[in-house]
Amino acid sequence: MYTISNRLKIGSIILMVVGAIGIAWGFLAAPSTEAEAMEMISAHGNGHGGDHGGSVPHLDKGEGVAHGTVIEKSGSHAEDGVHVDEGHAMLHEEHVLHQLQNKPWAALYVAAFFFFMIALGVLAFYAIQRAAQAGWSPLLFRVMEGITAYLVPGGIAVFVILVLSVLHMNHLFVWMDPEVVAHDALLQGKAGYLDPTFFLIRAAIFLAGWILYREYSRKLSLAQDESDDNSNFKKNFRASAGFLVFYLISESMMSWDWIMSVDPHWFSTLFGWYIFASMFVSGITVIAMITIYLKSKGYLPEVNDSHIHDLAKFMFGISIFWTYLWFSQFMLIWYSNIPEEVTYYVTRIADYNLPFFGMVALNFVFPLLLLMNSDYKRINWFVVMTGVVILVGHYMDIFNAIMPATVGDQWFIGIPEIGAILFFAGAFIFWVFKALASAPLQPKRNPFIEESKHFHY
Amino acid sequence: MASKVIQAFYNDDDVLMHAVKKVKAAKHHIEEVYCPFPVHGLDKAMGLAPTRIAITSFLYGCVGLTVAIVMMNYIMIEDWPQDIGGKPSFSYLENMPAFVPIMFELTVFFAAHLMVITFYLRSRLWPFKKAENPDVRTTDDHFVMEIELHDNENELKELLLNTGAVEISVSEKNSH
């Protein structure tokens, strides 16, 4: 039986307190009037906001022209990031004010979603292990169940942010603003799906489905330890297979709702898979890191090098899978260069050059080179270091998905962003380790547990 | 100089594994083991050095990537930078996404094929090569362990019979 160490408990509480202060500072420092916003911009000098409102100097001619056309077509739609000068001078100050007011909200949302998606990715991995009847992983089931315990608080946090968005506390989702929709033919066309009430109902259904499966599977998993037949195991198998069908559909729709709809003029068909790959690899990485931590403390004596090796193989493989989807999405849009969809990447390359391409290096090049060697996948500190790189990379992935549409070129990784990361990291650690301490770390009567104990690669 | 080998036949891979461990423990050098299928852990039991073929494959992949980059940079950017459908052919980097599928495929192509050829060369496999197995049954249901003899025929025979060999034969070493 694992007991949460005091140092970990206090550490996570400190993280939450420091993070909460950072978040509060972010909200207090956000400007409330246009004059304040403009003052903040000029005080920053010519940072990345310096060339705002002028021409579009970062862009190639071809792309710049294409982008301009879209802005003109989209009329008063103000959240598109890069601004083109004609006829927008009046809007500019209001636009910057909205971006700066969005900053603490977007920082909060990115971090809340990032830690939530880790738990969701682990849940998908867990369900796959159960449905596939994997023989190597049952020793790690309690670790995975511990991580997925964060689905409840994490899901509530994300849901509350979505409710606050619907209540117009922020401008994260422009399509929630009736004023914007009234002047935007494209958004009117999508209003049947992008409807605030329907949006919240969908979110509630997704969360309910995921949490329901998690709690049910956990209950069966604990009951299996005490029972004298395998009926709980079989029920869990069926529930997991059913869940995977639900998950595939709901995850895809969730990614349209929660992430793609911050850019409501843009759409991409493989976006659901792309977000899935991101959460899947982050989840597997966290399983590996927590397993290594618990093992180093002596709580998982039966876990051996081969288990870590397998997790590292998954980290390696899914990192490449993520890159494949990232590149497929990027290259198809870059190649055809259709103005209505290429703006997505134009704003990112112009305003987010380093985070955008840096994330590809973190998520692809590092895992590729560090985890290619079979021996390195068994070295714990190597796996942990690569895991840290992967997690930073996938935070940047979500950052790059949300920020350009909400704060545009006013982005910065400062106190609000880091505060939000610390806060949710603290909550994640606290909740996950509390759940880990609530049940024995090794399942007793799993039919595959013997195979898992003797797993050797 | 004619040297002799002793060949012990087994009909079970578990028995073979135990025999290999016993013979190693008795400090005899196992010349060769012939199996009809891969026996998991046999290389470890025999103390064979791990293969380095994955390392060669990685290096071949690097060669393939370089070939792809140099080729397309020369053809598409340096030699004749045409405007094809508005693609920016001013520098390699600007047009790189279009080249990635070829870079990927050539990396895989070189890594895979050169590794296979390396495997053939190192294992001395080619069409019309004369088969080396000492007994046809080793391709079907028998395992053969081959040990070189140094005037210790009786001692070895006894040891091998104790390990569960179903048949033992002494023959001239076939030189390949």
XYZ file of C-alpha atoms in Angstrom:
633
model
C 0.000 0.000 0.000
C 1.390 3.337 -1.070
C 1.232 6.349 1.201
C 1.735 9.809 -0.192
C 4.910 11.312 1.201
C 4.664 14.564 3.106
C 7.214 16.224 0.878
C 5.122 15.447 -2.202
C 1.950 16.664 -0.503
C 3.482 19.924 0.669
C 5.250 20.354 -2.658
C 2.014 20.032 -4.605
C 0.221 22.431 -2.256
C 3.025 24.973 -2.667
C 2.738 24.575 -6.448
C -0.997 25.225 -6.255
C -0.614 28.288 -4.019
C 2.187 29.827 -6.093
C 0.253 28.990 -9.249
C -2.934 30.554 -7.900
C -1.023 33.740 -7.083
C 0.356 33.770 -10.620
C -3.114 33.277 -12.100
C -4.572 36.031 -9.900
C -1.737 38.355 -10.886
C -2.519 37.626 -14.522
C -6.137 38.661 -14.094
C -5.264 41.764 -12.065
C -2.648 42.876 -14.580
C -4.960 42.524 -17.570
C -6.064 45.935 -18.867
C -9.687 46.958 -18.500
C -9.774 49.878 -20.930
C -8.438 50.436 -24.419
C -6.183 53.240 -23.214
C -4.582 50.940 -20.657
C -4.096 48.288 -23.299
C -2.369 50.681 -25.655
C -0.174 51.922 -22.816
C 0.882 48.354 -22.032
C 1.792 47.784 -25.647
C 3.906 50.909 -25.935
C 5.555 50.158 -22.598
C 6.660 46.862 -24.027
C 8.496 48.762 -26.753
C 8.959 46.953 -29.995
C 8.585 43.423 -28.755
C 6.518 41.090 -30.786
C 3.678 43.593 -30.571
C 5.786 46.330 -32.154
C 4.823 45.907 -35.761
C 1.188 45.378 -34.993
C -1.286 47.315 -37.079
C 1.232 48.134 -39.769
C 1.757 46.022 -42.805
C 2.508 42.326 -42.516
C 6.293 42.327 -42.587
C 6.942 38.739 -41.516
C 5.112 37.179 -44.369
C 6.077 36.276 -47.862
C 4.321 38.361 -50.456
C 2.142 35.543 -51.711
C 0.976 34.451 -48.318
C 0.480 38.013 -47.103
C -1.821 38.807 -49.979
C -3.767 35.632 -49.471
C -4.188 36.370 -45.825
C -5.313 39.945 -46.508
C -8.084 38.705 -48.689
C -9.400 36.506 -45.954
C -9.389 39.285 -43.403
C -11.378 41.479 -45.760
C -13.867 38.734 -46.455
C -14.281 37.933 -42.812
C -15.373 41.510 -42.178
C -15.372 42.579 -38.583
C -14.048 39.311 -37.294
C -11.378 40.635 -35.018
C -9.740 37.561 -33.563
C -7.726 36.448 -36.523
C -4.286 37.379 -35.209
C -2.374 39.356 -37.808
C -4.079 42.533 -38.834
C -4.042 44.180 -42.202
C -4.140 47.949 -42.172
C -6.969 49.082 -44.457
C -10.071 50.110 -42.628
C -9.086 48.464 -39.381
C -7.560 51.417 -37.547
C -10.707 51.890 -35.486
C -10.790 48.270 -34.525
C -7.161 48.013 -33.617
C -7.329 49.333 -30.060
C -10.374 47.309 -29.149
C -8.741 44.301 -30.749
C -5.577 44.638 -28.647
C -7.682 45.136 -25.534
C -9.532 41.880 -26.219
C -6.279 40.038 -26.799
C -4.733 41.297 -23.579
C -7.903 40.527 -21.630
C -7.875 37.054 -23.094
C -4.309 36.404 -22.009
C -4.917 35.183 -18.422
C -7.975 33.219 -19.574
C -6.123 31.544 -22.402
C -3.202 30.762 -20.088
C -5.631 29.157 -17.646
C -7.437 27.252 -20.373
C -4.275 25.880 -22.015
C -2.899 24.583 -18.707
C -6.271 23.209 -17.565
C -6.754 21.369 -20.821
C -3.165 20.133 -20.952
C -3.324 18.372 -17.590
C -6.835 17.125 -18.280
C -5.748 15.655 -21.583
C -2.934 13.739 -19.877
C -5.521 11.954 -17.733
C -7.729 11.378 -20.782
C -4.805 10.035 -22.820
C -3.953 7.621 -20.005
C -7.604 6.531 -19.906
C -7.479 5.698 -23.617
C -4.220 3.800 -23.136
C -5.698 1.938 -20.184
C -8.815 0.961 -22.121
C -6.677 -0.242 -25.022
C -4.550 -2.375 -22.700
C -7.707 -3.926 -21.280
C -9.437 -4.446 -24.603
C -6.266 -5.864 -26.164
C -5.741 -8.120 -23.121
C -2.134 -7.043 -23.021
C -0.023 -9.382 -20.926
C 2.722 -6.970 -19.978
C 0.767 -4.073 -18.540
C -1.518 -5.290 -15.706
C 1.215 -4.437 -13.191
C 0.821 -0.809 -14.266
C -2.988 -0.713 -14.167
C -3.133 0.883 -10.707
C -0.702 3.583 -11.819
C -2.918 4.316 -14.813
C -6.060 4.279 -12.648
C -4.355 6.710 -10.302
C -3.620 9.122 -13.129
C -7.122 8.890 -14.580
C -8.516 9.875 -11.173
C -7.598 13.413 -12.246
C -10.357 13.241 -14.900
C -12.919 14.389 -12.335
C -11.258 17.575 -10.976
C -9.545 18.272 -14.294
C -12.754 17.796 -16.246
C -14.631 20.054 -13.858
C -11.954 22.749 -14.212
C -12.171 22.667 -18.012
C -15.959 22.574 -17.911
C -16.119 25.577 -15.573
C -13.896 27.562 -17.937
C -16.188 26.611 -20.824
C -19.262 27.678 -18.822
C -17.599 31.005 -17.981
C -16.872 31.458 -21.690
C -20.501 30.862 -22.535
C -21.423 33.403 -19.832
C -19.249 35.952 -21.700
C -16.698 36.263 -18.923
C -14.005 36.058 -21.614
C -13.531 36.131 -25.377
C -11.828 32.798 -25.855
C -14.473 31.611 -28.321
C -15.503 34.410 -30.657
C -18.483 32.494 -31.976
C -20.106 32.778 -28.541
C -20.420 36.523 -29.071
C -23.821 37.195 -30.760
C -22.469 40.555 -31.949
C -19.708 38.820 -33.898
C -22.022 36.150 -35.293
C -24.486 38.808 -36.479
C -21.847 40.263 -38.812
C -20.311 37.007 -39.896
C -21.974 34.906 -42.567
C -19.554 32.006 -42.009
C -20.363 31.783 -38.312
C -24.089 32.056 -39.039
C -23.675 29.038 -41.270
C -22.087 27.099 -38.440
C -24.479 28.368 -35.771
C -26.385 25.073 -35.784
C -23.381 23.298 -34.339
C -21.553 26.165 -32.639
C -24.426 26.999 -30.358
C -23.466 27.827 -26.759
C -26.120 25.633 -25.124
C -25.515 22.689 -27.441
C -21.791 23.203 -26.879
C -22.153 22.823 -23.117
C -24.482 19.830 -23.477
C -21.927 18.113 -25.696
C -19.122 18.880 -23.248
C -21.214 17.478 -20.395
C -21.943 14.282 -22.345
C -18.288 13.744 -23.234
C -17.128 14.311 -19.667
C -19.892 12.158 -18.249
C -19.012 9.305 -20.603
C -15.314 9.407 -19.825
C -15.720 9.754 -16.079
C -18.417 7.069 -16.002
C -16.171 4.542 -17.711
C -13.242 5.482 -15.490
C -15.195 5.027 -12.269
C -16.886 1.837 -13.455
C -13.636 0.277 -14.637
C -11.863 1.238 -11.433
C -14.661 -0.297 -9.385
C -14.463 -3.551 -11.354
C -10.686 -3.546 -11.141
C -10.794 -3.313 -7.338
C -13.629 -5.848 -7.130
C -11.604 -8.323 -9.181
C -8.976 -8.359 -6.414
C -11.519 -9.604 -3.904
C -13.652 -11.925 -6.045
C -13.179 -15.630 -6.651
C -13.979 -15.714 -10.365
C -13.136 -13.590 -13.404
C -16.547 -12.052 -14.048
C -15.341 -8.562 -13.085
C -12.418 -8.901 -15.448
C -14.710 -9.900 -18.306
C -17.103 -7.052 -17.578
C -14.163 -4.690 -17.587
C -13.055 -6.046 -20.949
C -16.476 -5.404 -22.462
C -16.737 -1.963 -20.873
C -13.305 -1.030 -22.217
C -14.123 -2.128 -25.749
C -17.370 -0.179 -25.624
C -15.643 2.841 -24.156
C -13.085 2.908 -26.960
C -15.870 3.272 -29.515
C -17.402 6.123 -27.521
C -14.000 7.678 -26.912
C -13.050 7.712 -30.575
C -16.169 9.665 -31.490
C -16.299 11.920 -28.443
C -12.584 12.765 -28.516
C -12.828 13.831 -32.116
C -15.840 16.057 -31.438
C -14.221 17.370 -28.264
C -11.231 18.541 -30.278
C -13.504 20.425 -32.684
C -15.420 21.969 -29.807
C -12.760 22.840 -27.302
C -9.781 23.545 -29.530
C -10.623 23.960 -33.191
C -13.544 26.287 -32.473
C -11.266 29.009 -31.096
C -10.519 29.482 -34.819
C -14.130 29.162 -35.984
C -13.315 30.111 -39.591
C -10.872 27.277 -39.930
C -11.386 23.561 -40.166
C -9.311 20.462 -40.651
C -10.464 16.879 -40.941
C -7.608 15.112 -39.186
C -7.639 17.513 -36.248
C -9.274 14.999 -33.885
C -6.542 12.455 -34.506
C -3.896 15.076 -34.149
C -5.121 16.145 -30.710
C -5.550 12.475 -29.812
C -1.911 11.742 -30.640
C -0.858 14.662 -28.480
C -2.825 13.484 -25.446
C -1.897 9.850 -26.001
C 1.841 10.425 -26.012
C 1.657 12.834 -23.044
C -0.371 10.274 -21.134
C 2.045 7.423 -21.832
C 4.952 9.661 -20.848
C 3.315 10.461 -17.530
C 2.646 6.742 -16.899
C 6.347 6.062 -17.465
C 7.469 8.933 -15.240
C 5.153 8.072 -12.346
C 6.042 4.367 -12.633
C 9.736 5.212 -12.473
C 9.120 7.487 -9.493
C 7.134 4.859 -7.572
C 9.639 2.175 -8.428
C 12.512 4.343 -7.241
C 10.680 4.627 -3.911
C 10.375 0.841 -3.758
C 6.599 0.643 -4.244
C 6.571 -1.339 -7.468
C 9.038 -4.149 -6.824
C 7.707 -6.368 -9.629
C 8.059 -3.734 -12.336
C 11.239 -4.389 -14.269
C 13.314 -2.796 -17.011
C 11.186 -4.403 -19.694
C 8.051 -2.580 -18.567
C 9.892 0.720 -18.770
C 11.299 -0.372 -22.110
C 7.792 -0.990 -23.446
C 6.509 2.363 -22.221
C 9.514 4.083 -23.785
C 8.795 2.295 -27.060
C 5.280 3.694 -26.928
C 6.642 7.169 -26.189
C 8.949 6.848 -29.173
C 6.356 5.423 -31.532
C 3.505 7.772 -30.639
C 5.833 10.793 -30.813
C 6.494 9.845 -34.410
C 2.792 9.240 -34.955
C 2.067 12.738 -33.626
C 4.672 14.180 -35.976
C 3.153 12.285 -38.871
C -0.238 13.850 -38.179
C 1.214 17.292 -37.502
C 3.107 17.194 -40.753
C 0.226 15.727 -42.752
C -2.002 18.552 -41.592
C 0.655 21.195 -42.182
C 1.891 19.936 -45.524
C -1.522 19.467 -47.094
C -2.508 23.002 -46.187
C 0.864 24.491 -47.108
C 0.893 22.692 -50.445
C -2.533 23.723 -51.655
C -2.281 27.147 -49.999
C -6.040 27.745 -50.118
C -6.529 31.150 -48.480
C -9.433 30.151 -46.268
C -7.464 27.452 -44.484
C -3.863 28.600 -44.806
C -4.409 31.598 -42.488
C -4.150 29.155 -39.600
C -0.511 28.527 -40.374
C 0.257 32.037 -41.639
C -0.522 33.528 -38.228
C 1.445 30.800 -36.469
C 4.540 31.093 -38.626
C 4.442 34.883 -38.498
C 3.776 35.376 -34.792
C 4.739 32.058 -33.189
C 7.751 31.055 -35.207
C 9.897 29.699 -32.386
C 7.142 27.983 -30.371
C 5.616 26.557 -33.536
C 8.742 25.002 -35.018
C 10.463 24.540 -31.662
C 7.606 22.279 -30.635
C 8.243 20.041 -33.642
C 11.868 19.696 -32.584
C 10.867 18.905 -28.982
C 8.158 16.442 -29.964
C 9.926 14.731 -32.827
C 13.675 15.194 -33.048
C 14.415 14.715 -29.342
C 12.367 11.534 -28.790
C 13.522 10.179 -32.160
C 17.201 10.474 -31.390
C 17.070 9.871 -27.616
C 14.804 6.838 -27.607
C 15.924 5.103 -30.784
C 18.585 3.049 -29.056
C 17.143 -0.024 -27.401
C 19.450 0.226 -24.384
C 18.525 3.851 -23.676
C 14.875 2.879 -23.298
C 15.840 0.963 -20.143
C 17.807 3.760 -18.513
C 15.421 5.448 -16.115
C 16.925 8.915 -16.106
C 17.052 8.847 -19.883
C 13.340 8.055 -20.092
C 12.521 10.743 -17.524
C 14.571 13.411 -19.318
C 12.976 12.562 -22.656
C 9.608 12.535 -20.913
C 10.148 16.083 -19.649
C 11.009 17.205 -23.181
C 7.901 15.493 -24.571
C 5.638 17.072 -21.942
C 7.062 20.554 -22.551
C 6.633 19.942 -26.273
C 3.005 18.940 -25.952
C 2.221 21.857 -23.666
C 3.607 24.011 -26.471
C 1.413 22.083 -28.890
C -1.758 23.068 -27.015
C -0.340 26.563 -26.508
C 0.100 26.876 -30.276
C -3.408 25.606 -30.866
C -5.166 28.040 -28.509
C -3.056 31.181 -28.237
C -2.910 32.476 -31.841
C -6.697 32.679 -32.011
C -7.187 34.175 -28.558
C -4.265 36.516 -27.863
C -2.702 36.745 -31.314
C 0.693 38.387 -31.376
C 0.360 39.473 -27.735
C 1.512 36.064 -26.540
C 4.202 35.637 -23.974
C 5.117 32.852 -21.607
C 5.081 34.957 -18.458
C 3.586 34.893 -14.996
C -0.030 34.012 -15.983
C 1.055 31.114 -18.189
C 3.618 29.673 -15.769
C 1.265 30.311 -12.834
C -1.474 28.304 -14.547
C 0.955 25.460 -15.317
C 2.143 25.361 -11.696
C -1.387 25.461 -10.338
C -2.659 22.588 -12.464
C 0.574 20.634 -12.054
C 0.122 20.896 -8.275
C -3.527 19.855 -8.509
C -2.579 16.979 -10.815
C 0.168 15.675 -8.539
C -1.979 16.042 -5.431
C -4.975 14.266 -6.893
C -3.074 11.533 -8.703
C -0.944 10.546 -5.738
C -3.940 10.712 -3.424
C -5.672 8.230 -5.729
C -2.539 6.070 -5.896
C -2.545 5.883 -2.114
C -6.173 4.734 -2.001
C -5.632 1.158 -3.265
C -2.843 -1.438 -3.360
C -0.430 -0.643 -6.189
C -0.446 -4.185 -7.509
C -3.612 -5.926 -8.710
C -3.969 -9.297 -7.019
C -6.261 -11.427 -9.164
C -5.841 -10.117 -12.660
C -5.677 -13.177 -14.948
C -2.606 -11.722 -16.643
C -0.748 -10.618 -13.540
C 1.665 -13.572 -13.536
C 2.558 -12.957 -17.145
C 3.055 -9.306 -16.363
C 5.342 -10.092 -13.417
C 7.524 -12.269 -15.616
C 7.361 -9.965 -18.558
C 10.707 -9.887 -20.183
C 11.699 -8.305 -23.416
C 44.627 -31.036 -41.296
C 41.433 -32.880 -40.858
C 39.555 -31.976 -37.745
C 36.587 -33.871 -36.471
C 33.323 -32.628 -35.008
C 30.823 -34.332 -32.820
C 27.159 -33.733 -33.560
C 24.475 -34.198 -30.964
C 20.854 -34.437 -32.139
C 17.962 -33.190 -30.038
C 14.260 -33.214 -30.760
C 13.084 -30.538 -28.326
C 14.166 -26.916 -28.015
C 13.910 -26.888 -24.211
C 16.224 -29.892 -24.004
C 18.542 -28.159 -26.443
C 18.632 -25.015 -24.286
C 19.560 -27.027 -21.201
C 22.176 -28.936 -23.185
C 23.741 -25.707 -24.429
C 23.946 -24.399 -20.867
C 25.516 -27.638 -19.618
C 28.075 -27.756 -22.411
C 28.967 -24.109 -21.807
C 29.318 -24.844 -18.102
C 31.705 -27.711 -18.957
C 33.774 -25.151 -20.892
C 33.437 -26.700 -24.327
C 33.350 -24.480 -27.356
C 30.105 -24.902 -29.283
C 30.927 -24.598 -32.964
C 27.394 -24.282 -34.262
C 23.774 -25.053 -33.450
C 21.350 -25.884 -36.270
C 17.661 -25.251 -35.585
C 14.535 -25.542 -37.730
C 13.166 -22.320 -36.143
C 14.479 -19.491 -33.947
C 14.877 -20.638 -30.342
C 14.278 -17.722 -28.014
C 17.302 -17.051 -25.818
C 19.628 -19.459 -27.605
C 22.064 -16.681 -28.571
C 22.254 -15.553 -24.941
C 22.827 -19.117 -23.731
C 25.569 -19.622 -26.298
C 27.132 -16.301 -25.344
C 26.992 -14.853 -28.854
C 27.797 -11.162 -29.222
C 24.720 -8.972 -29.888
C 24.123 -8.019 -33.489
C 25.140 -4.600 -34.732
C 22.847 -4.653 -37.743
C 20.522 -1.996 -36.274
C 23.477 0.386 -36.065
C 24.339 -0.182 -39.712
C 20.694 0.402 -40.579
C 20.692 3.761 -38.779
C 23.799 4.818 -40.661
C 22.321 3.691 -43.993
C 19.218 5.729 -43.176
C 21.407 8.794 -42.644
C 22.986 8.151 -46.047
C 19.538 7.897 -47.645
C 18.415 11.159 -46.065
C 21.563 12.881 -47.310
C 21.094 11.505 -50.816
C 17.505 12.792 -50.879
C 18.457 16.253 -49.663
C 21.459 16.675 -51.944
C 19.575 15.337 -54.942
C 16.522 17.536 -54.562
C 18.505 20.588 -53.583
C 20.538 20.233 -56.752
C 17.641 19.432 -59.089
C 14.890 21.666 -57.737
C 16.788 24.602 -56.238
C 20.223 24.967 -57.827
C 20.115 23.499 -61.305
C 16.808 24.751 -62.624
C 14.686 26.607 -60.051
C 11.469 26.840 -62.041
C 8.245 28.253 -60.726
C 6.045 25.188 -60.650
C 2.565 26.113 -59.532
C 3.838 28.939 -57.332
C 6.005 26.780 -55.089
C 8.862 28.850 -53.656
C 12.048 27.419 -55.164
C 14.340 30.144 -53.808
C 15.901 27.985 -51.113
C 15.680 24.400 -49.951
C 14.069 25.339 -46.661
C 11.254 27.316 -48.253
C 10.186 24.396 -50.389
C 11.048 21.691 -47.893
C 7.553 20.385 -46.980
C 7.160 19.243 -50.590
C 10.379 17.253 -50.339
C 9.655 15.526 -47.039
C 7.774 12.533 -48.515
C 10.780 11.754 -50.712
C 13.248 12.376 -47.880
C 11.293 9.955 -45.729
C 10.952 7.268 -48.362
C 14.595 7.365 -49.390
C 15.671 7.165 -45.744
C 13.541 4.063 -45.270
C 14.593 2.642 -48.632
C 18.300 2.923 -47.905
C 17.966 1.799 -44.296
C 15.945 -1.266 -45.221
C 17.617 -2.479 -48.393
C 21.212 -1.850 -47.407
C 20.558 -3.523 -44.069
C 19.131 -6.595 -45.817
C 22.102 -6.712 -48.162
C 24.427 -6.371 -45.188
C 22.622 -9.272 -43.572
C 23.076 -11.421 -46.703
C 26.758 -10.559 -46.931
C 27.471 -11.209 -43.271
C 25.465 -14.460 -43.238
C 26.924 -15.513 -46.606
C 23.584 -16.060 -48.285
C 23.049 -15.886 -52.013
C 21.154 -17.775 -54.734
C 22.717 -21.101 -55.695
C 24.625 -21.238 -52.471
C 25.194 -24.805 -51.289
C 23.152 -25.566 -48.179
C 25.259 -25.992 -45.041
C 23.061 -27.996 -42.749
C 24.703 -31.259 -41.682
C 21.479 -33.249 -41.666
C 18.235 -32.596 -43.522
C 16.223 -33.217 -40.375
C 17.529 -29.923 -38.896
C 15.135 -28.071 -41.198
C 12.183 -30.045 -39.991
C 12.089 -31.355 -36.426
C 15.623 -31.894 -35.141
C 18.210 -29.674 -33.516
C 21.922 -30.301 -33.890
C 24.693 -29.035 -31.653
C 28.148 -29.272 -33.195
C 31.310 -29.335 -31.086
C 34.867 -29.633 -32.296
C 36.782 -32.696 -31.084
C 40.236 -32.564 -29.508
C 40.960 -36.211 -28.585
C 38.142 -36.147 -26.057
C 35.556 -38.084 -27.981
C 34.426 -40.404 -25.207
C 34.198 -37.714 -22.591
C 32.131 -35.506 -24.859
C 29.896 -38.342 -25.961
C 29.055 -39.097 -22.372
C 28.371 -35.476 -21.568
C 26.109 -35.044 -24.590
C 24.185 -38.241 -23.917
C 23.563 -36.999 -20.403
C 22.045 -33.799 -21.802
C 19.308 -35.795 -23.537
C 20.715 -36.146 -27.042
C 18.709 -38.630 -29.101
C 21.556 -39.386 -31.474
C 25.286 -38.670 -31.621
C 27.556 -38.834 -34.621
C 31.186 -37.997 -35.293
C 32.133 -36.672 -38.698
C 34.754 -34.768 -40.605
C 34.292 -31.042 -40.294
C 32.579 -29.631 -43.333
C 34.479 -26.546 -44.347
C 32.539 -23.765 -45.955
